[in-house]
């Protein structure tokens, strides 16, 4: 992929128009809808968490649709011409950003002429991630270097064994503090497009952010006296781990949950679990559990689910993050 094009598409905090479509940041000059229009705003969210965030903000004034079908891995999904036609009819296409939706790069070739809202605006300002700068800790696990989000504070930390937290990790929605920024970016975009209902969107966003604040406070309290090290399946919880002073170790040291671990990697994970007295190995709700089960059996432990919430399911964002918290408590406390 052409590096200049990729940088133009992913750049955060500025608007860079391409030949056929634009990426909007939340502080951009957005076009305003006809103030006499009684039609609902049409929004398409790339995957589940953004779908729920947009629904919470827009409620009955916004018709939100999900772009990536249920049960389809969003990491691998690519739009068809029919999908682009659906996007053409929408006022907004809402994406996570930070390279999660690789298909954004193909929209220009498909003559997409609409607007893309990047909800990561303000989280990692102006940084472009193409390659993952990784290092190996003494136990042989590759982990990503520090990222620069402005959540807990602007300083990042690294655990003593060299496990850093997330350069280029797109899973910002798994940190409730960063999810608040995504919600606000959606509210800002709706408000600027439909200023007559600005107070409505902002009130809804504030109410939902209050729920996220409560979730954040609950996680902090529930995990404050617990052990800090956990083994996730793939490198999805870097922002979460950073926010709550945890150390994420992974079976798959990449953002691709379908990557295959080597025999050496499995040996390293088993050794890490034994050294840190870890008895629970996390798997995910949409992947084969065999690898996690092999490791758990080897250490005399068991597996639990730590969901990256990339798919819809029973419950909502808050309830499913609470389920993650309960499983983390069982593993750490």
Short mmCIF file of C-alpha atoms in Angstrom, two decimals, residues 7-132:
data_model
loop_
_atom_site.label_atom_id
_atom_site.label_comp_id
_atom_site.label_asym_id
_atom_site.label_seq_id
_atom_site.Cartn_x
_atom_site.Cartn_y
_atom_site.Cartn_z
CA UNK A 7 -0.80 8.34 6.21
CA UNK A 8 -3.43 10.61 4.70
CA UNK A 9 -6.25 8.27 5.60
CA UNK A 10 -5.24 7.47 9.16
CA UNK A 11 -3.92 10.89 10.20
CA UNK A 12 -5.75 12.06 13.30
CA UNK A 13 -6.67 15.60 14.38
CA UNK A 14 -6.74 17.01 10.84
CA UNK A 15 -8.99 16.54 7.85
CA UNK A 16 -7.35 15.38 4.63
CA UNK A 17 -9.72 15.18 1.65
CA UNK A 18 -8.95 12.46 -0.87
CA UNK A 19 -10.13 12.53 -4.46
CA UNK A 20 -13.44 10.88 -3.63
CA UNK A 21 -14.05 10.91 0.11
CA UNK A 22 -13.06 12.71 3.30
CA UNK A 23 -12.08 11.72 6.79
CA UNK A 24 -13.63 14.01 9.36
CA UNK A 25 -12.17 14.77 12.74
CA UNK A 26 -14.61 15.91 15.39
CA UNK A 27 -13.39 19.51 15.28
CA UNK A 28 -13.62 19.84 11.50
CA UNK A 29 -15.93 22.03 9.48
CA UNK A 30 -18.69 19.56 8.76
CA UNK A 31 -21.46 20.13 6.29
CA UNK A 32 -24.79 20.88 7.92
CA UNK A 33 -28.02 19.12 7.04
CA UNK A 34 -31.12 20.99 5.90
CA UNK A 35 -32.59 22.44 9.08
CA UNK A 36 -36.08 21.68 7.78
CA UNK A 37 -35.35 18.01 7.25
CA UNK A 38 -37.47 15.64 9.30
CA UNK A 39 -35.59 12.55 8.19
CA UNK A 40 -33.43 10.62 10.58
CA UNK A 41 -29.68 10.85 10.24
CA UNK A 42 -28.39 7.73 8.52
CA UNK A 43 -25.25 6.31 10.14
CA UNK A 44 -23.31 3.13 9.48
CA UNK A 45 -20.93 1.87 12.16
CA UNK A 46 -18.09 -0.39 11.16
CA UNK A 47 -18.51 -2.90 14.00
CA UNK A 48 -20.36 -3.63 17.22
CA UNK A 49 -19.04 -1.23 19.91
CA UNK A 50 -19.38 1.79 17.63
CA UNK A 51 -22.87 0.63 16.67
CA UNK A 52 -23.92 0.74 20.31
CA UNK A 53 -22.14 4.04 20.99
CA UNK A 54 -23.90 5.68 18.03
CA UNK A 55 -27.27 4.31 19.13
CA UNK A 56 -26.79 5.67 22.64
CA UNK A 57 -26.00 9.14 21.30
CA UNK A 58 -28.49 9.32 18.44
CA UNK A 59 -31.40 7.40 19.92
CA UNK A 60 -34.58 8.05 17.91
CA UNK A 61 -33.05 10.77 15.73
CA UNK A 62 -30.42 8.53 14.11
CA UNK A 63 -30.88 5.30 12.21
CA UNK A 64 -27.74 3.26 12.93
CA UNK A 65 -26.78 0.20 10.92
CA UNK A 66 -23.94 -2.27 11.40
CA UNK A 67 -21.55 -2.61 8.47
CA UNK A 68 -19.61 -5.78 9.32
CA UNK A 69 -22.14 -8.63 9.58
CA UNK A 70 -22.60 -10.43 12.88
CA UNK A 71 -20.27 -13.39 13.18
CA UNK A 72 -17.73 -12.00 10.71
CA UNK A 73 -14.28 -11.17 12.04
CA UNK A 74 -13.86 -7.37 11.60
CA UNK A 75 -10.07 -7.69 11.36
CA UNK A 76 -10.45 -9.61 8.09
CA UNK A 77 -13.59 -8.10 6.59
CA UNK A 78 -13.49 -6.28 3.25
CA UNK A 79 -16.42 -4.33 1.74
CA UNK A 80 -18.15 -5.42 -1.44
CA UNK A 81 -19.50 -3.02 -4.03
CA UNK A 82 -22.91 -3.55 -2.40
CA UNK A 83 -21.47 -2.49 0.96
CA UNK A 84 -20.02 0.66 -0.58
CA UNK A 85 -23.42 1.41 -2.11
CA UNK A 86 -24.94 1.15 1.37
CA UNK A 87 -22.31 3.54 2.69
CA UNK A 88 -23.03 5.97 -0.15
CA UNK A 89 -26.60 6.32 1.12
CA UNK A 90 -25.52 7.15 4.68
CA UNK A 91 -24.74 10.54 6.16
CA UNK A 92 -21.90 9.03 8.20
CA UNK A 93 -19.67 5.99 8.21
CA UNK A 94 -18.30 5.65 11.73
CA UNK A 95 -14.97 3.88 12.17
CA UNK A 96 -12.70 3.02 15.06
CA UNK A 97 -9.54 4.25 13.34
CA UNK A 98 -5.88 3.50 14.19
CA UNK A 99 -5.76 1.14 11.25
CA UNK A 100 -8.46 -1.23 12.51
CA UNK A 101 -10.56 -0.84 9.36
CA UNK A 102 -7.96 -1.58 6.71
CA UNK A 103 -10.69 -1.48 4.08
CA UNK A 104 -10.90 2.31 4.44
CA UNK A 105 -7.93 2.44 2.09
CA UNK A 106 -9.96 0.79 -0.66
CA UNK A 107 -12.87 3.24 -0.59
CA UNK A 108 -11.18 5.64 -2.96
CA UNK A 109 -10.85 2.92 -5.58
CA UNK A 110 -14.54 2.13 -5.12
CA UNK A 111 -15.49 5.78 -5.77
CA UNK A 112 -16.94 6.28 -2.31
CA UNK A 113 -17.87 9.95 -1.97
CA UNK A 114 -19.23 10.09 1.57
CA UNK A 115 -17.86 11.04 4.96
CA UNK A 116 -15.94 8.86 7.39
CA UNK A 117 -15.90 9.73 11.11
CA UNK A 118 -12.75 8.53 12.87
CA UNK A 119 -13.69 8.03 16.54
CA UNK A 120 -10.05 7.76 17.60
CA UNK A 121 -9.63 11.51 17.10
CA UNK A 122 -7.86 12.96 20.13
CA UNK A 123 -6.72 9.60 21.52
CA UNK A 124 -3.48 9.16 19.60
CA UNK A 125 -2.89 12.54 18.09
CA UNK A 126 -1.20 12.71 14.74
CA UNK A 127 0.61 9.40 15.04
CA UNK A 128 0.73 6.99 12.12
CA UNK A 129 1.15 3.30 12.81
CA UNK A 130 2.23 1.03 10.02
CA UNK A 131 4.56 -1.47 11.66
CA UNK A 132 4.45 -2.66 15.24
#
